[in-house]
PDB file of N, CA and C in Angstrom:
ATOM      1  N   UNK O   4      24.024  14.025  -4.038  1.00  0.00           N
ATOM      2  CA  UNK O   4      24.789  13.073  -4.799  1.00  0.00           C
ATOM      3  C   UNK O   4      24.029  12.671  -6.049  1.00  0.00           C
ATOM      4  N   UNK O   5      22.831  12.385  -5.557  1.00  0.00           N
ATOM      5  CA  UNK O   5      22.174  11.876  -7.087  1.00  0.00           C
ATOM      6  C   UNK O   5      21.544  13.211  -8.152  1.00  0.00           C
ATOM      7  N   UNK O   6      21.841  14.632  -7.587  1.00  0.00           N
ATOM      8  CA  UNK O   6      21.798  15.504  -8.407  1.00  0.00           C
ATOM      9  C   UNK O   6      22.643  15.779  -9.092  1.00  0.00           C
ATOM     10  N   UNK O   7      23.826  15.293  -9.057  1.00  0.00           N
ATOM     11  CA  UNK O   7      25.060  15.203  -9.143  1.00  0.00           C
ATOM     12  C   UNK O   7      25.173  14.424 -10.617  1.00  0.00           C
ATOM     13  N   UNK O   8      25.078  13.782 -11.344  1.00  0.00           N
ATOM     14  CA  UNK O   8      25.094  12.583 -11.985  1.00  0.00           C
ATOM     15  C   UNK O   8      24.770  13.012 -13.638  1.00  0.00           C
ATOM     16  N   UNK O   9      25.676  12.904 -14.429  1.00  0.00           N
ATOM     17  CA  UNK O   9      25.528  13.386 -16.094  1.00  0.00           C
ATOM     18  C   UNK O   9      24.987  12.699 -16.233  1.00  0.00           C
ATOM     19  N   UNK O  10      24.789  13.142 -17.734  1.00  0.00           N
ATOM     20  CA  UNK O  10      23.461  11.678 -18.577  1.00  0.00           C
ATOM     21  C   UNK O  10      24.702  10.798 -18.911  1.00  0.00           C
ATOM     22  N   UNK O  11      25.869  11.169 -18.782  1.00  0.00           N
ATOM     23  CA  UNK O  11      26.469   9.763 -19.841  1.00  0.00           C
ATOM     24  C   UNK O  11      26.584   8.805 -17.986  1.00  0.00           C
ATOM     25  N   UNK O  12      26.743   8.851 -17.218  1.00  0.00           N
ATOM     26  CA  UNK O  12      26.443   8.109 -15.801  1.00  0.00           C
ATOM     27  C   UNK O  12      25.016   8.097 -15.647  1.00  0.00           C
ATOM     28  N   UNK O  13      23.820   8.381 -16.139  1.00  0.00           N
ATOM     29  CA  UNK O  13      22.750   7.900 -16.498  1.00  0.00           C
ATOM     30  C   UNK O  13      22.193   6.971 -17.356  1.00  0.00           C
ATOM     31  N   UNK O  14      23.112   6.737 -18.074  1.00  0.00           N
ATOM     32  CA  UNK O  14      23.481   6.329 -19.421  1.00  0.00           C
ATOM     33  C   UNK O  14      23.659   4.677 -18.671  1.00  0.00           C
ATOM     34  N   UNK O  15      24.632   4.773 -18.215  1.00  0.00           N
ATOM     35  CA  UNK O  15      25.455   3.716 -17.435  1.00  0.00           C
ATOM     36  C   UNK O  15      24.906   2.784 -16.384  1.00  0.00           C
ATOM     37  N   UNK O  16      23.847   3.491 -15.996  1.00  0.00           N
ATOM     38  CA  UNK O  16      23.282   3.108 -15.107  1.00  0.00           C
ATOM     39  C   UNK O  16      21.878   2.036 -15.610  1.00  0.00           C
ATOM     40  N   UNK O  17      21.168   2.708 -16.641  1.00  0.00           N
ATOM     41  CA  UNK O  17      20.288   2.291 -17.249  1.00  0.00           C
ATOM     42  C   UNK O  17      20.465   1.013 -17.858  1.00  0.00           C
ATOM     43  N   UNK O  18      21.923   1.271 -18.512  1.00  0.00           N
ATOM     44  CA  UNK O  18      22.395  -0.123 -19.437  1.00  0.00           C
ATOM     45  C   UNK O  18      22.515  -1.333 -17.915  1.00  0.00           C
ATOM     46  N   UNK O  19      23.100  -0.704 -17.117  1.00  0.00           N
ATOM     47  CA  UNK O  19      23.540  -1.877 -16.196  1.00  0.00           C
ATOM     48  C   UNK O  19      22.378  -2.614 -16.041  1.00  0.00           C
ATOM     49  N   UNK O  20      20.984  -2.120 -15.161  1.00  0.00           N
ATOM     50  CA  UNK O  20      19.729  -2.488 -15.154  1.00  0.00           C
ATOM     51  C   UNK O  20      19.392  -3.052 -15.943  1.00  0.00           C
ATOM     52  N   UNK O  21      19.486  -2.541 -17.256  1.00  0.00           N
ATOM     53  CA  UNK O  21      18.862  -3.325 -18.392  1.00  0.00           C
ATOM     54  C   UNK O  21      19.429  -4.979 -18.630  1.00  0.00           C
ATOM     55  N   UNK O  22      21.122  -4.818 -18.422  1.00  0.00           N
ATOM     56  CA  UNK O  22      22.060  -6.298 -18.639  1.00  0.00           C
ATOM     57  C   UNK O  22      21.042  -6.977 -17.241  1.00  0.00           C
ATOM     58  N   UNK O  23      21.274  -6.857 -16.264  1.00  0.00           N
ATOM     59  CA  UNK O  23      20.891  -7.629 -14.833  1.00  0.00           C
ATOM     60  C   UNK O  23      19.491  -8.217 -15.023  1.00  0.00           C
ATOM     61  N   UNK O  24      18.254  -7.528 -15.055  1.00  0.00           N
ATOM     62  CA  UNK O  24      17.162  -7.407 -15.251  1.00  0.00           C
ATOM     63  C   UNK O  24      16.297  -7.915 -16.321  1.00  0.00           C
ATOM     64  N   UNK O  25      17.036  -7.588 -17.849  1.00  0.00           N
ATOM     65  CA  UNK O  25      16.488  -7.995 -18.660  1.00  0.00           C
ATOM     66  C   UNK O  25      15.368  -7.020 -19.306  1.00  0.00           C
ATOM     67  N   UNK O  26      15.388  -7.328 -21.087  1.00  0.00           N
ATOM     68  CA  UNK O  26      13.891  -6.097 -21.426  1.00  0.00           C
ATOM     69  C   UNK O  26      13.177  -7.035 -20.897  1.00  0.00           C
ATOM     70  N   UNK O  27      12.438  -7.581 -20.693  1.00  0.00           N
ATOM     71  CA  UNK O  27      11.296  -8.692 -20.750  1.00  0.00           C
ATOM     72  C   UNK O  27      10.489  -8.246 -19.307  1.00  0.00           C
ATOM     73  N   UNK O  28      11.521  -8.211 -18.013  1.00  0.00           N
ATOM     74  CA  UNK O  28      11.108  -8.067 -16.690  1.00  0.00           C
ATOM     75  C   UNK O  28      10.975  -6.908 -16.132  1.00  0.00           C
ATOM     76  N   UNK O  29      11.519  -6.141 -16.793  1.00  0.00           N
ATOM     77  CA  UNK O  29      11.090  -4.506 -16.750  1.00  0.00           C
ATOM     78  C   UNK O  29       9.758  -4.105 -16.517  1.00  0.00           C
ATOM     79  N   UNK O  30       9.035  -4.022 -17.380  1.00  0.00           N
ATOM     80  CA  UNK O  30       7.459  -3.402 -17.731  1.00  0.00           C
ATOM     81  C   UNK O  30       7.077  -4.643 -17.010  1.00  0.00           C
ATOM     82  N   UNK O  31       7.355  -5.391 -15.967  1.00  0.00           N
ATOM     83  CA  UNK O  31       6.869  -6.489 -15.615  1.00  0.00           C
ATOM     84  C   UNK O  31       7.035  -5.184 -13.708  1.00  0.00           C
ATOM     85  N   UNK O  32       8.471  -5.096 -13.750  1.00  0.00           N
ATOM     86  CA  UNK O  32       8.741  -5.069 -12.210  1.00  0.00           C
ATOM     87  C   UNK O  32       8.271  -3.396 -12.350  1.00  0.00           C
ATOM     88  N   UNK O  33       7.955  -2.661 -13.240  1.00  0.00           N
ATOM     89  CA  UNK O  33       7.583  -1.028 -13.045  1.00  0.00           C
ATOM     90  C   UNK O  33       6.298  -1.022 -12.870  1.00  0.00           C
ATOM     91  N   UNK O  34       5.341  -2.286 -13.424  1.00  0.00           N
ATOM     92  CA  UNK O  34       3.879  -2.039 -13.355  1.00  0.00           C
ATOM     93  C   UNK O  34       3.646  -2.800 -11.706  1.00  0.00           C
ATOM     94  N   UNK O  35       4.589  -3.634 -11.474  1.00  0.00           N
ATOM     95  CA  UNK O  35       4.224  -3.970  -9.781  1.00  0.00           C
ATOM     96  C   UNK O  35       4.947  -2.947  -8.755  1.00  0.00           C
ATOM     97  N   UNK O  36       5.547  -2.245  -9.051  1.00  0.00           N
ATOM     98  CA  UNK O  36       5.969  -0.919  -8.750  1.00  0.00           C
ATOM     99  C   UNK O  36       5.353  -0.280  -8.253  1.00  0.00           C
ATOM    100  N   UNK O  37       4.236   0.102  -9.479  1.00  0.00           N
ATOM    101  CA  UNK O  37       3.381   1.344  -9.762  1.00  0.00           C
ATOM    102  C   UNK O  37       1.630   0.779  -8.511  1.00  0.00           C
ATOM    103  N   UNK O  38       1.663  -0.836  -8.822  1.00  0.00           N
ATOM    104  CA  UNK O  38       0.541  -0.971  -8.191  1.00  0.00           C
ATOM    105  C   UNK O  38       0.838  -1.237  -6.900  1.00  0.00           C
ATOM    106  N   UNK O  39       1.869  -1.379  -6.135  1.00  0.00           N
ATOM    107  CA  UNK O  39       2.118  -1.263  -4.499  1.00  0.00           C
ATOM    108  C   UNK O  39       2.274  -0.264  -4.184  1.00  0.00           C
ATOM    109  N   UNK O  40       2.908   1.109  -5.230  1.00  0.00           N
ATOM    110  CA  UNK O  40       2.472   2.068  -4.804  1.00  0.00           C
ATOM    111  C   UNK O  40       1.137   2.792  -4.653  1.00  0.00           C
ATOM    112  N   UNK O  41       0.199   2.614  -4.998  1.00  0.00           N
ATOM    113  CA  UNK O  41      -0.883   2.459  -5.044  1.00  0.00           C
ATOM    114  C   UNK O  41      -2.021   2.306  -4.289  1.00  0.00           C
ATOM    115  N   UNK O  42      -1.312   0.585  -3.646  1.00  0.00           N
ATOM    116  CA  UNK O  42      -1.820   0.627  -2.731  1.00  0.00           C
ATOM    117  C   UNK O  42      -1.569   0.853  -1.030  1.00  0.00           C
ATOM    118  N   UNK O  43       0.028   1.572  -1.296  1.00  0.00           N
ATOM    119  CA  UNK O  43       0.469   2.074  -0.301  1.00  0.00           C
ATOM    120  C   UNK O  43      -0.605   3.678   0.117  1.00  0.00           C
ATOM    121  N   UNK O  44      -0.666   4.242  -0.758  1.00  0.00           N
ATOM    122  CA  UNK O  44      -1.444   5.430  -1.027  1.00  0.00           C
ATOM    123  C   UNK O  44      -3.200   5.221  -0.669  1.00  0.00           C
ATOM    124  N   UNK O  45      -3.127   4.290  -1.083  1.00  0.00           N
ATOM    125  CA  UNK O  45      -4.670   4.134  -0.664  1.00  0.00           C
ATOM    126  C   UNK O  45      -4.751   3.514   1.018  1.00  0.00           C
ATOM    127  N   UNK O  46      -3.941   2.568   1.073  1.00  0.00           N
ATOM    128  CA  UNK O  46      -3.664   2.428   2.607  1.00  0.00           C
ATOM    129  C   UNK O  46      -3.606   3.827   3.791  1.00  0.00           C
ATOM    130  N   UNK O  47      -2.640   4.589   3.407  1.00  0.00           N
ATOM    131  CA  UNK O  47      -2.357   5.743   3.977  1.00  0.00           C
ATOM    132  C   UNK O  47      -3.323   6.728   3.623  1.00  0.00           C
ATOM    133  N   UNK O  48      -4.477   7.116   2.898  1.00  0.00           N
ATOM    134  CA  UNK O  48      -5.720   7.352   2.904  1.00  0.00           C
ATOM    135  C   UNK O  48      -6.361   6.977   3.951  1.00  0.00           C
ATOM    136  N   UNK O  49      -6.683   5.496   3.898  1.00  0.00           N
ATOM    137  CA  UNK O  49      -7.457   4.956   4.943  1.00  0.00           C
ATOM    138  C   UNK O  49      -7.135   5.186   6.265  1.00  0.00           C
ATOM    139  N   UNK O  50      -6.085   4.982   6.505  1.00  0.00           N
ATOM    140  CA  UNK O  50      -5.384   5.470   8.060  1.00  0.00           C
ATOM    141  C   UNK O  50      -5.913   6.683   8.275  1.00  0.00           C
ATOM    142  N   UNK O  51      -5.830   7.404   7.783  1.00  0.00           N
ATOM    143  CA  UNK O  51      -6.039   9.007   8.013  1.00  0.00           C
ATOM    144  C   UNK O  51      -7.460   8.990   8.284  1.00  0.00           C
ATOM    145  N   UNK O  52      -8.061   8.855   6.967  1.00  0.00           N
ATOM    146  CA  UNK O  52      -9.914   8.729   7.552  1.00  0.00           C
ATOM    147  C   UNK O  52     -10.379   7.766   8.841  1.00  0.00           C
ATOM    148  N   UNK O  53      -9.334   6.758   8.984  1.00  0.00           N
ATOM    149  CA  UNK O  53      -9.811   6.378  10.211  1.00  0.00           C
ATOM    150  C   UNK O  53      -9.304   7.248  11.278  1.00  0.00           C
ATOM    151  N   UNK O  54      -8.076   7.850  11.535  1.00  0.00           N
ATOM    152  CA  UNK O  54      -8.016   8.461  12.719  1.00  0.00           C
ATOM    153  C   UNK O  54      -8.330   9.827  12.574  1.00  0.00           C
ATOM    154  N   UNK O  55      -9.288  10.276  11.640  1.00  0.00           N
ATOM    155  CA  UNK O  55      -9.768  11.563  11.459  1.00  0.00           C
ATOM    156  C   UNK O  55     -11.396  11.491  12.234  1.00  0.00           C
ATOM    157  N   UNK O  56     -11.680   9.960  11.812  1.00  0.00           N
ATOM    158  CA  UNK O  56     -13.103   9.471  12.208  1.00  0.00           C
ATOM    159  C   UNK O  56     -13.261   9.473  14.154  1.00  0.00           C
ATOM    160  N   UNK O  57     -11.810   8.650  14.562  1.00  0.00           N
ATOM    161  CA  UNK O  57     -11.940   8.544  15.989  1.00  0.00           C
ATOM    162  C   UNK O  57     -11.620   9.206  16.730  1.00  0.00           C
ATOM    163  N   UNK O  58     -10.830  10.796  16.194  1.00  0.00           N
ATOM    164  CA  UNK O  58     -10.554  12.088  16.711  1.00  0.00           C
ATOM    165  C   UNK O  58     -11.289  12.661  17.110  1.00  0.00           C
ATOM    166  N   UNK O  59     -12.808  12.823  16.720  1.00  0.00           N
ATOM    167  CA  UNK O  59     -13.672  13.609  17.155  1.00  0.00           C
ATOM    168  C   UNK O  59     -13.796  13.726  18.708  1.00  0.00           C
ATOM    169  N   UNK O  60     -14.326  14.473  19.505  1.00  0.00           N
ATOM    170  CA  UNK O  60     -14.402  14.462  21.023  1.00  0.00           C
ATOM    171  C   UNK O  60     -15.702  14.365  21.144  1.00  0.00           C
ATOM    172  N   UNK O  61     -15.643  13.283  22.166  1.00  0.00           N
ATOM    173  CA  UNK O  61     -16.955  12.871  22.667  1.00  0.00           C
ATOM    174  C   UNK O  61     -17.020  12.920  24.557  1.00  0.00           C
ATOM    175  N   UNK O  62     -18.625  12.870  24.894  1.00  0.00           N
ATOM    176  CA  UNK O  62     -18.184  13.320  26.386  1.00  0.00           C
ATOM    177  C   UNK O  62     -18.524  11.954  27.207  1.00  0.00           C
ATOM    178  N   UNK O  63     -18.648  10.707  26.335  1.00  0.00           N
ATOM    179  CA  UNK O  63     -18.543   9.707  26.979  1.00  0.00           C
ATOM    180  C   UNK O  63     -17.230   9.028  28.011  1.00  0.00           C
ATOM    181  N   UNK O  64     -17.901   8.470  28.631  1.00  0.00           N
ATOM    182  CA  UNK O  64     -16.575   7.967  29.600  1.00  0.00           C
ATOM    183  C   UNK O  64     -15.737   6.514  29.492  1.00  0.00           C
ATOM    184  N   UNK O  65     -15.122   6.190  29.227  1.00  0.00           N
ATOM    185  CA  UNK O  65     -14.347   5.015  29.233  1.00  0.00           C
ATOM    186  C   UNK O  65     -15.184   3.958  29.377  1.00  0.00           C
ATOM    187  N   UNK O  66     -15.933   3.468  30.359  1.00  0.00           N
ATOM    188  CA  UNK O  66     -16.836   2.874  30.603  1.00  0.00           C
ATOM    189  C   UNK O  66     -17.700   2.766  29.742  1.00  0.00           C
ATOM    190  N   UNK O  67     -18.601   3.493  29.164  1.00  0.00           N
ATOM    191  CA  UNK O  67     -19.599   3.672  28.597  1.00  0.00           C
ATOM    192  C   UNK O  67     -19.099   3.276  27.490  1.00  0.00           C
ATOM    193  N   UNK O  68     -18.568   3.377  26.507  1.00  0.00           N
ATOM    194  CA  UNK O  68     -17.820   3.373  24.805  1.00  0.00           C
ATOM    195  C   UNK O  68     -17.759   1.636  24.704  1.00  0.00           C
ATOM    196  N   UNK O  69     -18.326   1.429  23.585  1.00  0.00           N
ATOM    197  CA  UNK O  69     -18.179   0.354  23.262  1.00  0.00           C
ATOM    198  C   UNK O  69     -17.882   0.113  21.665  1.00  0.00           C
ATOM    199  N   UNK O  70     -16.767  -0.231  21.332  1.00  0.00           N
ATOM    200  CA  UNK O  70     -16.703  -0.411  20.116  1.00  0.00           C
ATOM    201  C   UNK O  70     -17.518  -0.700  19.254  1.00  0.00           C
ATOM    202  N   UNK O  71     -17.888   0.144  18.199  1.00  0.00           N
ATOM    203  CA  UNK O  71     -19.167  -0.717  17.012  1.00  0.00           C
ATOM    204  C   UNK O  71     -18.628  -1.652  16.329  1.00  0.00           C
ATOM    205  N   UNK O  72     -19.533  -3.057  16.564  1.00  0.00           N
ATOM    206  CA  UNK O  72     -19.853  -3.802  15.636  1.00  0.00           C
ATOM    207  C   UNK O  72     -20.537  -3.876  14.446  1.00  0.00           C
ATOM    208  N   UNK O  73     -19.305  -3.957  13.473  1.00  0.00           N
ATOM    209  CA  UNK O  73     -19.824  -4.252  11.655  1.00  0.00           C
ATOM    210  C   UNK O  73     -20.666  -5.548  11.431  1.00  0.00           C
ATOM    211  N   UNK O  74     -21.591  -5.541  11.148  1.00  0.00           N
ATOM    212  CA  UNK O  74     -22.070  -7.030  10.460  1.00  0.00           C
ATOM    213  C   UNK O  74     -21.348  -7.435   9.458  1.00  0.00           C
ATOM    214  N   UNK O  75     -20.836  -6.026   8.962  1.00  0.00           N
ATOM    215  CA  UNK O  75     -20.668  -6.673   7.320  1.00  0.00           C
ATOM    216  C   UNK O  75     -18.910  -6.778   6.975  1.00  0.00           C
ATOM    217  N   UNK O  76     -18.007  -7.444   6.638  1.00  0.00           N
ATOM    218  CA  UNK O  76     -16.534  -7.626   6.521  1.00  0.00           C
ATOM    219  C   UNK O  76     -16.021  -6.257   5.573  1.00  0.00           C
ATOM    220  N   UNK O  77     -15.254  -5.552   5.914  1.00  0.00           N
ATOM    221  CA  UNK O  77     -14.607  -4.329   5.397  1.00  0.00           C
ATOM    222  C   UNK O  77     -13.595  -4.984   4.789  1.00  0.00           C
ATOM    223  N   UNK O  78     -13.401  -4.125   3.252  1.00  0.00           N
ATOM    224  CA  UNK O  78     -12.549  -4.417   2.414  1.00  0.00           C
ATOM    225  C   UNK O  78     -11.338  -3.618   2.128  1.00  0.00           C
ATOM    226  N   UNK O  79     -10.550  -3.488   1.960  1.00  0.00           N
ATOM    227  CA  UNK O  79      -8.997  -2.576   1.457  1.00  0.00           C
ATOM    228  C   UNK O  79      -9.393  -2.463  -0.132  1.00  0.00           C
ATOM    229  N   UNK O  80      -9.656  -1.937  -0.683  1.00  0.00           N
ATOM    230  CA  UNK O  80      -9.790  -1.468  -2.009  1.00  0.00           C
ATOM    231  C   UNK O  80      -8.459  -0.872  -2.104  1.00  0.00           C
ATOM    232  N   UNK O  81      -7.423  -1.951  -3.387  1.00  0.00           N
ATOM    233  CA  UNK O  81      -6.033  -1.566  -3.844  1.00  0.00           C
ATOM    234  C   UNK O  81      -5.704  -0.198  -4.413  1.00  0.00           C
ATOM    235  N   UNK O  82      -6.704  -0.184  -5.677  1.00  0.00           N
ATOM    236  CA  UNK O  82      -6.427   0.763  -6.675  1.00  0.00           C
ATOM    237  C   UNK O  82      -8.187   0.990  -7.394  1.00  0.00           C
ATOM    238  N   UNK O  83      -8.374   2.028  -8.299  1.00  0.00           N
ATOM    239  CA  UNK O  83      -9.918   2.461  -8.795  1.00  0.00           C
ATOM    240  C   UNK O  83      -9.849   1.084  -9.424  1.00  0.00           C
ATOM    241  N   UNK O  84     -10.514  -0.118  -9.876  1.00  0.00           N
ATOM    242  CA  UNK O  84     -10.069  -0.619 -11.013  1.00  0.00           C
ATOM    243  C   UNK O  84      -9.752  -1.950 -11.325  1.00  0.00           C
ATOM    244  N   UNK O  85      -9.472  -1.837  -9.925  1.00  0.00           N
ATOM    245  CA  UNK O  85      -8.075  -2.895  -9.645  1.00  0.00           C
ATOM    246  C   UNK O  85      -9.175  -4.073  -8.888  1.00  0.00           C
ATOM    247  N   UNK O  86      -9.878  -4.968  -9.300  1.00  0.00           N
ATOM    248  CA  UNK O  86     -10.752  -5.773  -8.330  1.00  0.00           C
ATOM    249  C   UNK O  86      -9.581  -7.053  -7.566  1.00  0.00           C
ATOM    250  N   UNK O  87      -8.663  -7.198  -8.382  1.00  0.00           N
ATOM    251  CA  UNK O  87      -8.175  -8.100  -7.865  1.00  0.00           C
ATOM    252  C   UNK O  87      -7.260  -8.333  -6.717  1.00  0.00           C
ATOM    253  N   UNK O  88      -7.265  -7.352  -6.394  1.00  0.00           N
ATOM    254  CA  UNK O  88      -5.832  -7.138  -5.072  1.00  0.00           C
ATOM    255  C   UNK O  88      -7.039  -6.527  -4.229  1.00  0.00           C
ATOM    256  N   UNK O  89      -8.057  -6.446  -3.835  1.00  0.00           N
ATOM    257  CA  UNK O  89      -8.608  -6.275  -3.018  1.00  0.00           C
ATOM    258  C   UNK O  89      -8.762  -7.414  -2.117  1.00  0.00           C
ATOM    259  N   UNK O  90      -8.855  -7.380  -0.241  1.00  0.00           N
ATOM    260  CA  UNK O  90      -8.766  -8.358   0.448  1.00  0.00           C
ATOM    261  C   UNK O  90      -9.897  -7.820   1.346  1.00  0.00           C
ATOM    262  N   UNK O  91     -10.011  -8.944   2.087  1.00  0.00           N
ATOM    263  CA  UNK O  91     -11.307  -8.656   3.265  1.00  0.00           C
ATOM    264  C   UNK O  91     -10.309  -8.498   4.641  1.00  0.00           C
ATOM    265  N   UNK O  92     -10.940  -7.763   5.526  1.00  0.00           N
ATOM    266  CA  UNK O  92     -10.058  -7.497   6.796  1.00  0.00           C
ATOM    267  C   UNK O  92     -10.381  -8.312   7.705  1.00  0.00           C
ATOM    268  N   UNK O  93      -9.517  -8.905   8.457  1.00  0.00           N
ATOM    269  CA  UNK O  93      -9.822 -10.037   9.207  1.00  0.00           C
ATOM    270  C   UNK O  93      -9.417  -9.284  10.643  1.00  0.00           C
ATOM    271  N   UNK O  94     -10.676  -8.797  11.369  1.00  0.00           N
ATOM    272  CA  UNK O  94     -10.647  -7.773  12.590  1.00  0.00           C
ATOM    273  C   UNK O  94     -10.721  -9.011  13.627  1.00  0.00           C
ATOM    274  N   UNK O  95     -11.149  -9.756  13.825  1.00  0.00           N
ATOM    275  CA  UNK O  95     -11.462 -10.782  14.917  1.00  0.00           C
ATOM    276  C   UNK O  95     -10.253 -11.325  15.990  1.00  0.00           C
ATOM    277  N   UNK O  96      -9.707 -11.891  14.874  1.00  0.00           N
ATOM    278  CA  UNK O  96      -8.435 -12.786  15.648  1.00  0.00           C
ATOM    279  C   UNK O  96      -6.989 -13.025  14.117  1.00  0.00           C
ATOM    280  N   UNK O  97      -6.232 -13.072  14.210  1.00  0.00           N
ATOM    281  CA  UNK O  97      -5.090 -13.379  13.603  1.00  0.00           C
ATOM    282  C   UNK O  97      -5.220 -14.710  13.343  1.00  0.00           C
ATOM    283  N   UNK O  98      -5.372 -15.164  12.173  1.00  0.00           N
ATOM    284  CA  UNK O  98      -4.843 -16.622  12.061  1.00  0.00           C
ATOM    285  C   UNK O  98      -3.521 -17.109  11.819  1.00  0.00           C
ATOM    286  N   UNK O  99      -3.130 -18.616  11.759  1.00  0.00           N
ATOM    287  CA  UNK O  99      -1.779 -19.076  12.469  1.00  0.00           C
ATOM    288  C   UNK O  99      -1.876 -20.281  11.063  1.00  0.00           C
ATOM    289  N   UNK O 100      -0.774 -20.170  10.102  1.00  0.00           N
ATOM    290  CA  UNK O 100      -0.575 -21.363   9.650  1.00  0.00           C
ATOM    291  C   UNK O 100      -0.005 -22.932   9.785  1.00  0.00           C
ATOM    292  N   UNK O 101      -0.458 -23.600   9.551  1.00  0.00           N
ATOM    293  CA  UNK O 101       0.195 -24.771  10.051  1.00  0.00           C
ATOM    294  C   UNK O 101       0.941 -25.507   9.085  1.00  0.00           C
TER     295      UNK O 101
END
């Protein structure tokens, strides 16, 4: 369907967005776009290296395995660049707002 679609219904489409949206909020909502995608990608990186990390086979037994403890708080790095959307991981317990 959406291969489907002339430029003058491209056309149409663009203007509509543009009336609703506005120029102003555009280059506003494509650059937060661009950086959740981003850090969707870097998320789904991380997943992978982690279950690439705990895949390995080991001949320990259930018993024996003890999760390693980090001293140090692990971070989500958003984007190269990007210092500000980076967060610390809170592995311990879930907190609860009040």
């Amino acid at each position: 369907m959406i291969g489907n679609l002339k430029p003058l219904e491209i056309v149409l489409i663009i203007a509509v967005i543009l009336l609703l949206f506005g120029a102003k909020k555009l280059p506003d909502m494509a650059r937060s776009l661009g950086k959740s995608a981003r850090i969707l990608k870097s998320e789904a990186k991380a997943m992978k290296k982690d279950d690439a990390a705990t895949a390995t086979p080991t001949t320990e037994t259930v018993d024996d395995t003890v999760p390693p403890q980090s001293t140090t708080a692990r971070t989500i790095q958003a984007a190269p660049g990007d210092i500000t959307s980076s967060r610390p991981v809170n592995e311990a317990k879930p907190t609860t707002q009040s």
